[in-house]
mmCIF file of C-alpha atoms in Angstrom:
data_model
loop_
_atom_site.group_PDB
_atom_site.id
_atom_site.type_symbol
_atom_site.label_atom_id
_atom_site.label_comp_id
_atom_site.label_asym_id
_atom_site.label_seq_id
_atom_site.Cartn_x
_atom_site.Cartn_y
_atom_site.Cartn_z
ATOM 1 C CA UNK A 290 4.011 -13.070 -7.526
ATOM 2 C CA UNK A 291 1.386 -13.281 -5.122
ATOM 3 C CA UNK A 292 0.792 -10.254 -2.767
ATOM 4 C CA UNK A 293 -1.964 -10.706 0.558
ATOM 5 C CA UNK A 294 -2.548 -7.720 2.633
ATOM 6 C CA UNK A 295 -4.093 -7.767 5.908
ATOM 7 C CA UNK A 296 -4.830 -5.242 8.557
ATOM 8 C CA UNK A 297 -7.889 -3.313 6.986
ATOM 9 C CA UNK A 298 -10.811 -2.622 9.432
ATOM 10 C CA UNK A 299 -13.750 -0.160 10.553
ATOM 11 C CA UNK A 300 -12.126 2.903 12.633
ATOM 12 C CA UNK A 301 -13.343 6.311 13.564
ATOM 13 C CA UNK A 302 -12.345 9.226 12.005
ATOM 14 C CA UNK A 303 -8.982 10.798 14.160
ATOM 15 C CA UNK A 304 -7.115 6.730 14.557
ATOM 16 C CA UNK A 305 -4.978 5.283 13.262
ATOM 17 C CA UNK A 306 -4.867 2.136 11.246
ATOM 18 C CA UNK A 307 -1.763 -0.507 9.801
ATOM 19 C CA UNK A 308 -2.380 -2.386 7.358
ATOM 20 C CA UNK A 309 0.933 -4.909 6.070
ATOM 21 C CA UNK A 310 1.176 -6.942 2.715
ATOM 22 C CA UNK A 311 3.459 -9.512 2.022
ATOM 23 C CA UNK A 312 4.809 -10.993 -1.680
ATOM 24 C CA UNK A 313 4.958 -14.449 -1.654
ATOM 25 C CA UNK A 314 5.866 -16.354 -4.829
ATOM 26 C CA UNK A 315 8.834 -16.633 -7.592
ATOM 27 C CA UNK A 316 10.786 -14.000 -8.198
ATOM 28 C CA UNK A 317 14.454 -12.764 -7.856
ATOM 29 C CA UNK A 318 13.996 -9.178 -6.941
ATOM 30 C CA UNK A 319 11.450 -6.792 -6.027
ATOM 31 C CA UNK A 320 12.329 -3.035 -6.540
ATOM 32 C CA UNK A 321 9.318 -0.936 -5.558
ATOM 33 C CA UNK A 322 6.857 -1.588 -3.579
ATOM 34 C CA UNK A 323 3.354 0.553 -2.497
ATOM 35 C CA UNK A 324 -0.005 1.019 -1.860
ATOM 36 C CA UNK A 325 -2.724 2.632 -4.021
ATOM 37 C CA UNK A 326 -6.521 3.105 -3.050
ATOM 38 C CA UNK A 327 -10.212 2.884 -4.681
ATOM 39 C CA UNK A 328 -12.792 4.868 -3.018
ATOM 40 C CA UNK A 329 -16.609 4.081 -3.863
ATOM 41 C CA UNK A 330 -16.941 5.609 -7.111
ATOM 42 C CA UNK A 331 -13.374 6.739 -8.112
ATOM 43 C CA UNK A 332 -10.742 5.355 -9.947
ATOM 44 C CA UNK A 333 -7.299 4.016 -8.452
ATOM 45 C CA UNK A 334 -5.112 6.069 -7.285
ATOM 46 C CA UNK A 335 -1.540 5.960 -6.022
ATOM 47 C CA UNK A 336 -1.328 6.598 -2.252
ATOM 48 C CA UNK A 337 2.508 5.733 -1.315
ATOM 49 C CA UNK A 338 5.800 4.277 -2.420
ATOM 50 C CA UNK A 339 9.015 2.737 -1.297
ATOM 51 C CA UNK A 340 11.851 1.518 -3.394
ATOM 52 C CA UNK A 341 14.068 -0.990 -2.080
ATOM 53 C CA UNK A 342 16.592 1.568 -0.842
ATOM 54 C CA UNK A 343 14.022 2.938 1.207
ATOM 55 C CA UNK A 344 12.906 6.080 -0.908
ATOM 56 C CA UNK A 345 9.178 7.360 0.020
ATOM 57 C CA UNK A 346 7.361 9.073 -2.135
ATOM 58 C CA UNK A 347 3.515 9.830 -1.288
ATOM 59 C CA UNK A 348 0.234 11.776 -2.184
ATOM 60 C CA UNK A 349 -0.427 15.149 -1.180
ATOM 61 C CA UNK A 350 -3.402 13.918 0.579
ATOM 62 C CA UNK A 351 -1.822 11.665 2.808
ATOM 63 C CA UNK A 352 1.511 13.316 3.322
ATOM 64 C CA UNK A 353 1.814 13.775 7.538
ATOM 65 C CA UNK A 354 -0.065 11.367 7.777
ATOM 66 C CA UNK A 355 0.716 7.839 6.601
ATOM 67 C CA UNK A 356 4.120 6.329 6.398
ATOM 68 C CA UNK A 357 5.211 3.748 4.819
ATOM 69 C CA UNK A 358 8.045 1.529 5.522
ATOM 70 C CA UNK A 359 9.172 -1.715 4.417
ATOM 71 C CA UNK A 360 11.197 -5.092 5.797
ATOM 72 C CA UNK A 361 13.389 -6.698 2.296
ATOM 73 C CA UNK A 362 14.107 -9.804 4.243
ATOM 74 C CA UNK A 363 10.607 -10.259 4.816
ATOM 75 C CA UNK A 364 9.037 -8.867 1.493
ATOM 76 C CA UNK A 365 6.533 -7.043 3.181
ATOM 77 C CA UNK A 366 5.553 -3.448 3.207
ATOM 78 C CA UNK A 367 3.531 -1.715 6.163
ATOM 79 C CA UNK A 368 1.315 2.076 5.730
ATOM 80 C CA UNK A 369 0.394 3.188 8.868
ATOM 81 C CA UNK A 370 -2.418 5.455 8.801
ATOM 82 C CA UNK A 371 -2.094 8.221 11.259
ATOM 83 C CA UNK A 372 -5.476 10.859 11.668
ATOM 84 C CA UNK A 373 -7.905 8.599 9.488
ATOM 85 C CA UNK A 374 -10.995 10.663 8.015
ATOM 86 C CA UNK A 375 -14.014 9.186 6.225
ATOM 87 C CA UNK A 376 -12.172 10.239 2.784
ATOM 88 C CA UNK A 377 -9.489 7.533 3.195
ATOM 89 C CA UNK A 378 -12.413 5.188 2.976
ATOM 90 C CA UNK A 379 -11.227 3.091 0.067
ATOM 91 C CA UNK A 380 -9.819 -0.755 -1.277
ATOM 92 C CA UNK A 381 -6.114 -0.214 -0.305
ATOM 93 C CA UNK A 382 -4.468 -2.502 -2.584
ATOM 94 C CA UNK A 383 -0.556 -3.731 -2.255
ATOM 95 C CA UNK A 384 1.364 -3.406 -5.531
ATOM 96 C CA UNK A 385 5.044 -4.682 -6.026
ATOM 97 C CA UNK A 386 7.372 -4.345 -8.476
ATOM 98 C CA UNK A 387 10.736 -5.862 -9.848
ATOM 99 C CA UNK A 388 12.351 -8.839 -11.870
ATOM 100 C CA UNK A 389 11.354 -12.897 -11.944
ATOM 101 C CA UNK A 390 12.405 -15.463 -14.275
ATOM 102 C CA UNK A 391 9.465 -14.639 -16.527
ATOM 103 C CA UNK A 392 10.877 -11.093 -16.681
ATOM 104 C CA UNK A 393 9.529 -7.484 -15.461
ATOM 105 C CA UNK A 394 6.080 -8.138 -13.264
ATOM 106 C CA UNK A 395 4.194 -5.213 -11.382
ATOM 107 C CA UNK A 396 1.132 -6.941 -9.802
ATOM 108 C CA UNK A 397 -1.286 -5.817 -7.243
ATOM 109 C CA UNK A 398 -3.114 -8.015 -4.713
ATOM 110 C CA UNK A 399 -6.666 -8.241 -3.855
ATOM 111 C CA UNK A 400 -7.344 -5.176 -1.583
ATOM 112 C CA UNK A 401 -7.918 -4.815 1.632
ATOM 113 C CA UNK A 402 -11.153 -2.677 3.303
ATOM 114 C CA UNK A 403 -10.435 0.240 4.811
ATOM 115 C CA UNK A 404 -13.646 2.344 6.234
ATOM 116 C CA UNK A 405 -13.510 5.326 8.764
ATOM 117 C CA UNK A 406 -16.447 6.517 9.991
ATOM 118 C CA UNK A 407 -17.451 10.476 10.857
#
C-alpha cells in the first residue's frame, strides 16, 4: 500500500490549511484511516482518525479545530486545519489501515510539511 499526501504549506498562525492523502496500491480493504504528526524534536504522535464507517476520533489539542473526513470510493482522507498556530508545525504523515492479500498492513506515507508561522 502506497499512501502520498499533498496539501502541506507555509501559513500564518489563525488559517487554515487541507492537506488530502490518497492509498494507492493492492489491497482489498482499508478500515482506518488518519493522520499523525512529528514536530522538530518530538516523537509521533496521533493527531486524528476515521474508520470506514465514518467514526472520528481526535487529540485534545486539535479537537475544534481540525476535521477529518474521508471519500471510500476514492481512498483518500482529508484534515482540514482550522485556527493553525506555530505548535501544529510538524511532518503530518497519512497512515491507513486494513486487509491485502499479504494479510493485516498499517503503513504510513512519507509526510507532508506543515509550518505556521507567529
Amino acid at each position: 500500500v502506497q499512501l502520498q499526501a499533498s496539501g502541506g504549506g507555509l501559513v500564518q498562525a489563525g488559517e487554515s490549511l487541507k492537506i488530502s492523502c490518497v492509498a494507492s496500491g493492492r489491497f482489498e480493504s482499508i478500515t482506518d484511516m488518519g493522520w499523525y504528526r512529528r514536530a522538530p524534536g518530538k516523537q509521533r504522535e496521533l493527531v486524528a482518525e476515521i474508520t470506514s464507517g465514518g467514526i472520528t476520533q481526535y487529540a485534545d489539542f486539535v479537537k475544534g479545530r481540525f476535521t477529518i473526513s474521508r471519500d471510500n470510493a476514492k481512498n483518500t482522507v482529508h484534515l482540514q486545519m482550522n485556527y493553525l498556530k506555530p505548535e501544529d508545525t510538524a511532518v503530518y504523515y497519512c497512515n491507513a489501515q486494513g486487509d491485502s492479500d499479504l494479510g493485516w498492513f498499517d503503513s504510513f506515507g512519507a509526510g507532508t510539511q506543515v509550518t505556521v508561522s507567529s
